[in-house]
Amino acid sequence: MKHVFLLLAVLFQGMILHARQHDLNITDYGAKSDGVTLNSPFIQAAIDACAAKGGGRVIVPAGRFLTGTIALKSNVTLVLQKNAFIVGSTNVNDYLNLDPFTDGLGVDVGYALVVAVDQQNIGIEGEGAIDGQGKQLKEIQIATDKRPEGERWGRRPFLLRVVRCSNVRVQGVKLLFAAAWTSHYFQCNRLHIEGVKIISHGVAHNDGMDIDGCQHVTIANCDIESGDDALCFKTTSSTMACRDIVVSNMRLKSGHGAIKMGTESMAPFENIKISNCYIYNTNNGGIKLLTVDGAHLRNIEISDITMVDVKTPILLRLGSRLSVFRKGKDTQQPTGIFENVVIRNVKAEASANAQLKPPSGILITGVPGHYITNVTLENISIRLAGGGTAEHARQVVPEAIDKYPEVKTFGPLVPAYGIWARHVKGLKLNNVSFTLDSNDVRPAFICEDGEAITVTNWNIPATTGAEAVIRLEQVGSAQIRNNKVQGKAAAFVRVERSNGSNIKVGKNRLNGIEPARYIHH
């Protein structure tokens, strides 16, 4: 009898699981792929019916199904079969904003084509695509919306928004030509994104993948071509950090930044690992880590990155813009913290046509009184155009304490061709090499206002006419050892505004260059 009860229990459990796994085809609820019918109510009816039955799959068969906003529900997976397209309406009035907020530029946004708010156990998968028709929507919108573009674009819908959801899977689908951000995941827990192809450009603000205050996230094997930032971590609210995230095996092409944290940066960015990424044809930073609205950015590891034709490979910024993005729900925060970041195994070919001319490889800067702390850059190789002059080597870089954090904010150029760092403590730079296509008399490395700086095992290319290979300004302590210099300069290390007592220079191969020169003023 015990075995009978056990068998009945197993069968009953199987019946429950089967009952909860329904397949509902949107065409059975009235959806038509004629390119004219607005299918929002029919697709929504299929989703609602599936949720009411306990969950299952809503099938989008082959065809092009025009629609406005559709909202996913708990325990429902939207399955786009091969050659299936969910196509966004070109009428902005067909979209809803179920979770309004303000973006980093101060624009009210949040409308979406496919959206889920406060749901669990949801998914989007299959071999089909979601096409936002962003360029066509914009052309129709501007015929009647006469506001400036900076205000007008917020009315356009994101392609996919997932808000405060748990157990989310997005796999295999293509996300195409959004009218604004392509995919935005806000305060989600247990999020898995894999094998997603994003092609989204043609209008401004075409971010590829925005991870906004999400936790326990895995992202793997995705291919992103975006007009704006490709893979971007944000915290538009102070209440939930971006935490416990693993990213691997990504191809990223971007009109702005390829891998980015910030600018919206109120809650922490913590325990994030990114590895094995190929970044190419990117018109701004390859890696941009930015906290300017109070966030603690710490315990970040980025490794095994290849960059080809990227403008300014790395930007690290701690600033004091201190914006608020959720109106009436958040308050302004004090300046944040930037610490414990490791970037290793990076090979980059920097574009000659960059925001900074002549171009530079890496910018690192805090603000007065707020230091970027314990950053390690290791096994870094960057090819640069060169071309810097003696005048360029003395360029004064603006603090831009409360400004939008962008490479061009610190332009038109910075005085080091390799790494320029300011307001830093515990900066470790190991096994760094540069290749220059032409002579550059700017220093390979400049540090302004630093403490506990370590420069080891560098391979510095042959240049002539430089005042110094390394310049340290107002640096309290530094270790500069085991570096190889191939060219000629007036000095290897030039120390300014410091007595140099705690700056140790030794065991370097200098090709006859004077090891150090101390300028007291």
Coordinates of C-alpha atoms in Angstrom, one line a residue:
M1 CA 0.0 0.0 0.0
K2 CA 2.9 2.3 0.8
H3 CA 4.2 1.8 -2.8
V4 CA 0.8 2.5 -4.2
F5 CA 0.6 5.8 -2.3
L6 CA 4.1 6.7 -3.5
L7 CA 3.2 5.9 -7.1
L8 CA 0.0 8.0 -6.9
A9 CA 1.9 10.8 -5.4
V10 CA 4.4 10.8 -8.3
L11 CA 1.6 10.5 -10.8
F12 CA -0.3 13.4 -9.2
Q13 CA 2.8 15.5 -9.1
G14 CA 3.4 14.8 -12.8
M15 CA -0.2 15.7 -13.6
I16 CA 0.3 19.1 -11.8
L17 CA 3.4 19.8 -13.7
H18 CA 1.7 18.8 -16.9
A19 CA -1.3 20.9 -16.1
R20 CA 0.9 23.9 -15.5
Q21 CA 2.8 23.5 -18.8
H22 CA 0.4 24.7 -21.5
D23 CA 1.3 25.7 -25.1
L24 CA -0.9 28.5 -26.4
N25 CA -0.5 29.8 -29.9
I26 CA -1.2 33.5 -30.3
T27 CA -3.0 32.9 -33.6
D28 CA -5.7 31.0 -31.7
Y29 CA -6.4 34.2 -29.9
G30 CA -6.8 36.3 -33.0
A31 CA -3.3 37.4 -33.9
K32 CA -2.6 37.9 -37.6
S33 CA 0.7 38.3 -39.4
D34 CA -0.7 40.6 -42.1
G35 CA 1.4 43.6 -41.2
V36 CA -1.7 45.7 -40.6
T37 CA -3.5 44.2 -37.6
L38 CA -2.4 45.6 -34.2
N39 CA -2.0 42.4 -32.3
S40 CA -1.4 43.8 -28.8
P41 CA -4.8 42.7 -27.4
F42 CA -4.6 39.2 -29.0
I43 CA -1.0 38.4 -27.8
Q44 CA -1.9 39.8 -24.4
A45 CA -5.0 37.6 -24.3
A46 CA -2.8 34.5 -24.9
I47 CA -0.4 35.5 -22.2
D48 CA -3.2 36.2 -19.7
A49 CA -4.8 32.9 -20.5
C50 CA -1.6 31.0 -20.1
A51 CA -0.9 32.6 -16.7
A52 CA -4.5 31.9 -15.6
K53 CA -3.9 28.2 -16.4
G54 CA -0.9 28.1 -14.1
G55 CA 1.8 28.9 -16.7
G56 CA 3.3 27.5 -19.8
R57 CA 4.5 28.7 -23.2
V58 CA 3.0 31.3 -25.5
I59 CA 4.0 30.4 -29.0
V60 CA 4.7 33.0 -31.7
P61 CA 4.7 31.1 -35.0
A62 CA 6.5 32.2 -38.2
G63 CA 5.3 35.5 -39.5
R64 CA 5.5 39.2 -38.7
F65 CA 3.1 40.2 -35.9
L66 CA 2.6 44.0 -35.5
T67 CA 2.0 45.1 -31.9
G68 CA 2.3 47.7 -29.2
T69 CA 3.0 47.0 -25.6
I70 CA 2.6 43.4 -24.4
A71 CA 3.2 42.5 -20.8
L72 CA 4.5 39.1 -19.7
K73 CA 3.1 37.4 -16.6
S74 CA 4.4 34.9 -14.0
N75 CA 5.2 31.4 -15.1
V76 CA 4.9 32.3 -18.8
T77 CA 7.6 31.9 -21.4
L78 CA 7.2 33.7 -24.7
V79 CA 8.6 31.4 -27.5
L80 CA 9.5 32.9 -30.8
Q81 CA 9.7 30.1 -33.4
K82 CA 12.0 30.2 -36.4
N83 CA 11.1 33.1 -38.7
A84 CA 8.8 34.6 -36.1
F85 CA 8.9 38.3 -35.6
I86 CA 7.2 40.5 -33.0
V87 CA 7.3 43.9 -34.8
G88 CA 6.8 47.1 -32.9
S89 CA 4.2 49.6 -34.0
T90 CA 5.5 52.9 -35.4
N91 CA 2.8 54.8 -33.5
V92 CA 4.1 55.9 -30.1
N93 CA 0.6 56.0 -28.7
D94 CA 0.4 52.2 -28.9
Y95 CA 2.9 51.9 -26.0
L96 CA 2.5 52.0 -22.2
N97 CA 4.9 53.1 -19.5
L98 CA 4.4 50.7 -16.6
D99 CA 7.4 51.9 -14.6
P100 CA 8.4 55.5 -15.3
F101 CA 11.9 56.8 -14.3
T102 CA 14.5 59.4 -15.4
D103 CA 17.6 58.5 -17.3
G104 CA 21.2 59.8 -16.7
L105 CA 20.5 62.7 -19.1
G106 CA 17.5 63.8 -17.1
V107 CA 14.9 62.5 -19.6
D108 CA 11.7 60.8 -18.4
V109 CA 11.6 57.3 -19.9
G110 CA 10.2 53.8 -19.4
Y111 CA 7.8 53.0 -22.3
A112 CA 8.4 49.5 -23.7
L113 CA 7.3 47.0 -26.4
V114 CA 7.7 43.8 -24.4
V115 CA 7.6 44.4 -20.6
A116 CA 7.3 42.5 -17.4
V117 CA 6.8 44.2 -14.0
D118 CA 6.8 42.4 -10.6
Q119 CA 6.6 38.9 -12.1
Q120 CA 8.5 35.6 -11.5
N121 CA 9.5 32.6 -13.6
I122 CA 9.3 34.3 -16.9
G123 CA 11.2 33.8 -20.2
I124 CA 11.7 34.8 -23.8
E125 CA 13.4 32.2 -26.0
G126 CA 13.5 30.7 -29.4
E127 CA 15.0 31.4 -32.9
G128 CA 12.8 34.3 -33.7
A129 CA 13.2 38.1 -33.3
I130 CA 11.7 41.2 -31.8
D131 CA 12.0 44.2 -34.1
G132 CA 11.3 47.7 -32.7
Q133 CA 11.3 49.5 -36.1
G134 CA 13.0 52.3 -34.2
K135 CA 14.1 54.5 -37.1
Q136 CA 10.6 54.3 -38.8
L137 CA 8.9 55.1 -35.4
K138 CA 11.2 58.1 -34.9
E139 CA 10.5 59.5 -38.4
I140 CA 6.7 59.3 -37.8
Q141 CA 7.0 60.7 -34.3
I142 CA 8.9 63.8 -35.2
A143 CA 6.3 64.8 -37.7
T144 CA 4.0 65.8 -34.8
D145 CA 6.2 66.0 -31.7
K146 CA 8.1 69.3 -32.1
R147 CA 10.0 69.2 -28.9
P148 CA 13.8 69.2 -29.0
E149 CA 15.2 65.7 -29.6
G150 CA 16.8 65.6 -26.1
E151 CA 13.2 65.8 -24.6
R152 CA 11.3 63.9 -27.4
W153 CA 13.3 60.7 -27.4
G154 CA 12.0 59.6 -23.9
R155 CA 8.6 59.0 -25.4
R156 CA 9.9 56.3 -27.6
P157 CA 9.7 52.7 -26.3
F158 CA 12.5 50.4 -25.1
L159 CA 12.4 47.1 -26.9
L160 CA 12.4 44.9 -23.8
R161 CA 12.0 45.9 -20.1
V162 CA 12.0 43.5 -17.2
V163 CA 11.3 45.2 -13.9
R164 CA 11.5 43.8 -10.4
C165 CA 11.2 40.2 -11.6
S166 CA 12.9 37.0 -10.4
N167 CA 13.9 33.8 -12.2
V168 CA 14.2 35.4 -15.7
R169 CA 15.6 33.6 -18.7
V170 CA 16.2 35.3 -22.1
Q171 CA 17.8 32.9 -24.5
G172 CA 18.5 32.5 -28.2
V173 CA 16.3 35.4 -29.6
K174 CA 17.3 38.3 -31.7
L175 CA 16.6 41.9 -30.4
L176 CA 16.5 44.3 -33.3
F177 CA 16.4 48.1 -33.9
A178 CA 14.9 49.5 -30.8
A179 CA 13.4 53.0 -30.7
A180 CA 15.4 53.7 -27.5
W181 CA 17.3 51.2 -25.2
T182 CA 17.2 47.7 -26.5
S183 CA 16.9 45.7 -23.3
H184 CA 16.6 47.0 -19.7
Y185 CA 16.6 44.8 -16.7
F186 CA 15.7 46.7 -13.5
Q187 CA 16.1 45.2 -10.0
C188 CA 15.8 41.6 -11.1
N189 CA 17.0 38.6 -9.1
R190 CA 18.3 35.4 -10.7
L191 CA 18.6 36.6 -14.3
H192 CA 20.1 34.4 -17.1
I193 CA 20.8 35.8 -20.6
E194 CA 22.4 33.5 -23.1
G195 CA 22.9 33.3 -26.9
V196 CA 21.1 36.6 -27.5
K197 CA 21.9 38.6 -30.7
I198 CA 21.3 42.3 -30.6
I199 CA 21.5 44.6 -33.6
S200 CA 20.2 48.0 -32.6
H201 CA 21.3 51.3 -34.2
G202 CA 19.8 54.0 -36.4
V203 CA 18.5 56.3 -33.6
A204 CA 20.1 57.8 -30.6
H205 CA 20.2 56.0 -27.2
N206 CA 20.3 52.4 -28.7
D207 CA 21.9 50.8 -25.6
G208 CA 22.2 47.1 -26.1
M209 CA 21.9 45.5 -22.7
D210 CA 21.3 47.5 -19.5
I211 CA 21.6 45.7 -16.2
D212 CA 20.1 48.1 -13.6
G213 CA 20.4 47.1 -10.0
C214 CA 20.2 43.3 -10.6
Q215 CA 21.6 40.4 -8.6
H216 CA 22.6 36.8 -9.3
V217 CA 23.0 37.4 -13.0
T218 CA 24.8 35.3 -15.7
I219 CA 25.3 36.6 -19.2
A220 CA 27.1 34.4 -21.8
N221 CA 27.7 34.0 -25.5
C222 CA 25.9 37.1 -26.6
D223 CA 26.6 39.2 -29.7
I224 CA 25.8 42.9 -29.4
E225 CA 26.0 45.6 -32.1
S226 CA 24.6 48.8 -30.6
G227 CA 24.5 52.4 -31.5
D228 CA 25.0 53.4 -27.9
D229 CA 26.5 51.5 -25.0
A230 CA 26.7 47.7 -25.6
L231 CA 26.8 46.1 -22.2
C232 CA 26.0 48.6 -19.5
F233 CA 25.5 48.2 -15.8
K234 CA 23.4 51.0 -14.1
T235 CA 21.8 51.7 -10.7
T236 CA 19.1 54.2 -11.3
S237 CA 17.8 53.6 -7.7
S238 CA 19.8 53.5 -4.5
T239 CA 17.8 50.6 -3.1
M240 CA 19.3 47.6 -5.0
A241 CA 22.9 47.0 -6.0
C242 CA 24.3 45.4 -9.1
R243 CA 25.8 42.4 -7.4
D244 CA 27.0 38.8 -8.0
I245 CA 27.2 39.0 -11.7
V246 CA 29.2 36.8 -14.1
V247 CA 29.7 37.7 -17.8
S248 CA 31.6 35.7 -20.3
N249 CA 32.2 35.2 -24.0
M250 CA 30.7 38.3 -25.5
R251 CA 31.2 40.1 -28.9
L252 CA 30.6 43.8 -28.5
K253 CA 30.4 46.6 -31.1
S254 CA 29.3 50.0 -29.9
G255 CA 28.7 53.5 -30.9
H256 CA 29.8 54.6 -27.4
G257 CA 31.1 52.3 -24.6
A258 CA 31.4 48.5 -25.0
I259 CA 31.6 47.5 -21.3
K260 CA 30.3 50.2 -19.0
M261 CA 29.3 50.7 -15.3
G262 CA 27.4 54.0 -14.8
T263 CA 26.7 56.7 -15.5
E264 CA 23.5 56.2 -13.5
S265 CA 25.2 55.0 -10.3
M266 CA 23.3 55.3 -7.0
A267 CA 23.5 51.8 -5.5
P268 CA 26.7 49.7 -5.4
F269 CA 28.4 47.8 -8.2
E270 CA 29.9 44.8 -6.4
N271 CA 31.2 41.3 -7.1
I272 CA 31.2 41.5 -10.8
K273 CA 33.4 39.3 -13.1
I274 CA 33.6 39.9 -16.9
S275 CA 35.9 37.7 -19.0
N276 CA 36.6 36.6 -22.6
C277 CA 35.2 39.5 -24.6
Y278 CA 36.0 40.7 -28.1
I279 CA 35.4 44.5 -28.5
Y280 CA 35.6 46.0 -32.0
N281 CA 34.7 49.1 -34.0
T282 CA 33.7 51.0 -30.8
N283 CA 33.5 54.8 -30.9
N284 CA 34.2 55.5 -27.3
G285 CA 35.7 53.6 -24.3
G286 CA 36.2 49.9 -24.5
I287 CA 36.0 49.5 -20.7
K288 CA 34.4 52.4 -18.7
L289 CA 33.9 52.1 -15.0
L290 CA 32.1 55.2 -13.6
T291 CA 30.6 56.0 -10.3
V292 CA 29.4 59.6 -10.1
D293 CA 26.1 59.5 -8.2
G294 CA 27.2 58.0 -4.8
A295 CA 27.6 54.3 -5.7
H296 CA 30.3 52.1 -4.1
L297 CA 32.1 50.4 -7.0
R298 CA 34.2 47.6 -5.7
N299 CA 35.3 44.0 -6.1
I300 CA 35.3 44.1 -9.9
E301 CA 37.4 41.8 -12.1
I302 CA 37.7 42.2 -15.8
S303 CA 40.0 39.8 -17.7
D304 CA 40.9 38.4 -21.1
I305 CA 39.7 41.3 -23.3
T306 CA 40.6 41.9 -26.9
M307 CA 39.9 45.3 -28.5
V308 CA 40.2 46.3 -32.1
D309 CA 39.6 49.8 -33.4
V310 CA 38.5 51.2 -30.1
K311 CA 38.6 54.9 -29.1
T312 CA 40.3 55.2 -25.7
P313 CA 40.4 51.7 -24.4
I314 CA 39.9 52.3 -20.6
L315 CA 38.3 55.1 -18.5
L316 CA 37.9 54.8 -14.7
R317 CA 36.1 57.7 -13.0
L318 CA 35.0 58.5 -9.5
G319 CA 33.0 61.8 -9.6
S320 CA 30.5 63.9 -7.8
R321 CA 27.6 64.6 -10.2
L322 CA 25.2 63.2 -7.6
S323 CA 22.1 62.9 -9.7
V324 CA 18.7 61.4 -8.7
F325 CA 16.7 59.3 -11.2
R326 CA 13.6 58.1 -9.4
K327 CA 11.7 61.2 -8.7
G328 CA 10.1 61.3 -5.2
K329 CA 11.6 57.9 -4.3
D330 CA 15.3 58.7 -3.8
T331 CA 17.4 61.5 -2.3
Q332 CA 20.8 62.8 -3.3
Q333 CA 23.8 60.8 -2.0
P334 CA 27.3 61.8 -1.0
T335 CA 30.3 61.0 -3.3
G336 CA 30.8 57.3 -3.6
I337 CA 33.8 54.9 -3.3
F338 CA 35.8 53.3 -6.1
E339 CA 38.1 50.5 -4.8
N340 CA 39.4 46.9 -5.4
V341 CA 39.2 46.7 -9.2
V342 CA 41.4 44.3 -11.2
I343 CA 41.7 44.6 -15.0
R344 CA 44.1 42.0 -16.5
N345 CA 45.0 40.4 -19.8
V346 CA 43.9 43.2 -22.2
K347 CA 45.2 43.6 -25.7
A348 CA 43.9 46.7 -27.4
E349 CA 44.4 48.5 -30.7
A350 CA 43.3 52.1 -30.1
S351 CA 41.8 54.1 -32.9
A352 CA 43.8 57.0 -34.2
N353 CA 40.6 58.9 -34.8
A354 CA 39.6 59.3 -31.1
Q355 CA 37.9 61.7 -28.8
L356 CA 41.3 62.7 -27.6
K357 CA 43.8 63.9 -30.2
P358 CA 46.5 62.7 -30.1
P359 CA 44.9 59.6 -28.5
S360 CA 45.7 58.1 -25.1
G361 CA 45.2 54.6 -23.7
I362 CA 43.9 54.8 -20.2
L363 CA 42.4 57.6 -18.1
I364 CA 41.9 57.1 -14.3
T365 CA 40.7 60.0 -12.2
G366 CA 38.9 60.7 -8.9
V367 CA 38.1 64.1 -7.6
P368 CA 39.9 66.2 -4.9
G369 CA 39.5 64.5 -1.6
H370 CA 38.0 61.3 -3.1
Y371 CA 40.5 58.8 -4.3
I372 CA 40.3 55.8 -6.6
T373 CA 41.8 53.1 -4.4
N374 CA 43.5 49.7 -4.9
V375 CA 43.2 49.4 -8.7
T376 CA 45.4 46.8 -10.4
L377 CA 46.1 46.8 -14.1
E378 CA 48.1 43.8 -15.2
N379 CA 49.2 42.3 -18.5
I380 CA 48.0 45.2 -20.6
S381 CA 49.1 45.8 -24.1
I382 CA 47.9 48.8 -26.1
R383 CA 48.8 50.0 -29.6
L384 CA 48.5 53.8 -30.1
A385 CA 48.9 56.3 -32.9
G386 CA 51.4 58.6 -31.1
G387 CA 52.0 62.1 -32.2
G388 CA 52.1 63.9 -28.9
T389 CA 54.2 67.1 -28.6
A390 CA 56.0 68.8 -25.7
E391 CA 53.2 71.2 -25.4
H392 CA 50.7 68.4 -25.2
A393 CA 52.7 66.9 -22.4
R394 CA 51.8 69.9 -20.2
Q395 CA 48.1 69.9 -21.0
V396 CA 46.0 70.7 -17.9
V397 CA 43.0 68.3 -17.5
P398 CA 39.8 69.8 -16.1
E399 CA 38.6 68.3 -12.8
A400 CA 34.9 68.3 -14.1
I401 CA 33.9 67.3 -10.6
D402 CA 30.1 67.3 -11.2
K403 CA 30.0 66.8 -15.0
Y404 CA 28.7 63.8 -17.0
P405 CA 31.6 61.3 -17.0
E406 CA 32.8 60.9 -20.5
V407 CA 36.2 60.7 -22.2
K408 CA 35.7 63.9 -24.0
T409 CA 34.9 65.6 -20.7
F410 CA 38.6 65.5 -20.0
G411 CA 39.6 66.6 -23.5
P412 CA 40.8 67.8 -25.9
L413 CA 43.7 65.6 -24.8
V414 CA 45.5 64.3 -21.8
P415 CA 49.3 64.8 -21.2
A416 CA 50.3 61.1 -21.1
Y417 CA 50.0 58.8 -24.1
G418 CA 49.8 55.6 -22.1
I419 CA 48.2 55.9 -18.7
W420 CA 47.1 59.2 -17.0
A421 CA 46.0 58.9 -13.4
R422 CA 44.9 61.5 -10.9
H423 CA 43.6 61.3 -7.3
V424 CA 44.6 57.6 -6.8
K425 CA 45.9 55.5 -4.0
G426 CA 47.2 51.9 -4.2
L427 CA 47.5 51.9 -8.0
K428 CA 49.3 48.8 -9.2
L429 CA 50.5 48.8 -12.8
N430 CA 52.3 45.5 -13.7
N431 CA 53.5 44.2 -17.1
V432 CA 52.2 47.0 -19.2
S433 CA 53.4 47.6 -22.8
F434 CA 52.7 50.1 -25.5
T435 CA 53.3 50.2 -29.2
L436 CA 53.5 53.6 -31.0
D437 CA 52.9 54.2 -34.7
S438 CA 54.8 57.5 -34.5
N439 CA 57.0 59.4 -32.0
D440 CA 55.2 60.8 -28.9
V441 CA 57.1 63.0 -26.5
R442 CA 54.4 62.9 -23.8
P443 CA 55.2 60.6 -20.9
A444 CA 54.1 57.0 -21.0
F445 CA 52.7 57.4 -17.5
I446 CA 51.6 60.5 -15.5
C447 CA 50.3 60.4 -11.9
E448 CA 48.9 63.5 -10.3
D449 CA 48.1 63.4 -6.6
G450 CA 48.8 59.8 -5.8
E451 CA 50.0 57.5 -3.0
A452 CA 51.4 54.0 -3.0
I453 CA 51.9 53.8 -6.8
T454 CA 53.6 50.7 -8.2
V455 CA 55.0 50.5 -11.7
T456 CA 56.7 47.2 -12.5
N457 CA 57.7 45.2 -15.6
W458 CA 56.7 47.7 -18.2
N459 CA 58.0 47.6 -21.8
I460 CA 58.2 51.2 -23.0
P461 CA 58.7 51.9 -26.7
A462 CA 61.5 53.9 -28.3
T463 CA 60.7 57.6 -28.3
T464 CA 63.0 60.6 -28.5
G465 CA 62.8 64.2 -27.2
A466 CA 60.6 63.5 -24.1
E467 CA 61.2 65.5 -20.9
A468 CA 60.4 62.2 -19.0
V469 CA 59.1 58.7 -19.5
I470 CA 57.2 58.8 -16.2
R471 CA 56.1 62.0 -14.5
L472 CA 54.9 62.0 -10.9
E473 CA 53.3 65.2 -9.6
Q474 CA 52.4 65.4 -5.9
V475 CA 52.9 61.7 -5.4
G476 CA 53.8 60.7 -1.8
S477 CA 55.1 57.2 -2.4
A478 CA 55.9 55.0 -5.4
Q479 CA 57.8 51.9 -6.4
I480 CA 59.1 51.9 -10.0
R481 CA 61.1 48.7 -10.7
N482 CA 62.0 46.2 -13.4
N483 CA 60.9 48.3 -16.3
K484 CA 62.5 48.4 -19.8
V485 CA 62.9 51.7 -21.7
Q486 CA 64.0 51.5 -25.3
G487 CA 64.2 55.2 -26.3
K488 CA 65.8 58.4 -25.0
A489 CA 64.5 61.0 -22.7
A490 CA 65.9 63.7 -20.4
A491 CA 64.9 61.5 -17.4
F492 CA 63.2 58.2 -16.8
V493 CA 61.2 59.5 -13.8
R494 CA 60.5 63.2 -13.2
V495 CA 59.2 64.0 -9.7
E496 CA 57.4 67.3 -9.2
R497 CA 55.9 68.9 -6.1
S498 CA 57.3 66.1 -3.8
N499 CA 60.6 65.7 -2.0
G500 CA 60.8 62.2 -3.5
S501 CA 61.9 60.5 -0.2
N502 CA 59.4 57.7 -0.6
I503 CA 59.7 57.3 -4.4
K504 CA 61.9 54.3 -5.1
V505 CA 63.4 53.8 -8.6
G506 CA 65.6 50.7 -9.2
K507 CA 66.5 47.7 -11.3
N508 CA 65.2 49.3 -14.5
R509 CA 66.9 48.9 -17.9
L510 CA 67.1 52.5 -19.1
N511 CA 69.4 52.6 -22.1
G512 CA 71.6 55.3 -20.6
I513 CA 68.7 57.5 -19.4
E514 CA 69.1 59.4 -16.1
P515 CA 67.0 57.3 -13.6
A516 CA 65.2 60.2 -11.8
R517 CA 65.1 63.9 -11.7
Y518 CA 63.5 65.8 -8.8
I519 CA 61.9 69.2 -9.3
H520 CA 61.1 71.0 -6.1
H521 CA 58.5 73.8 -6.6

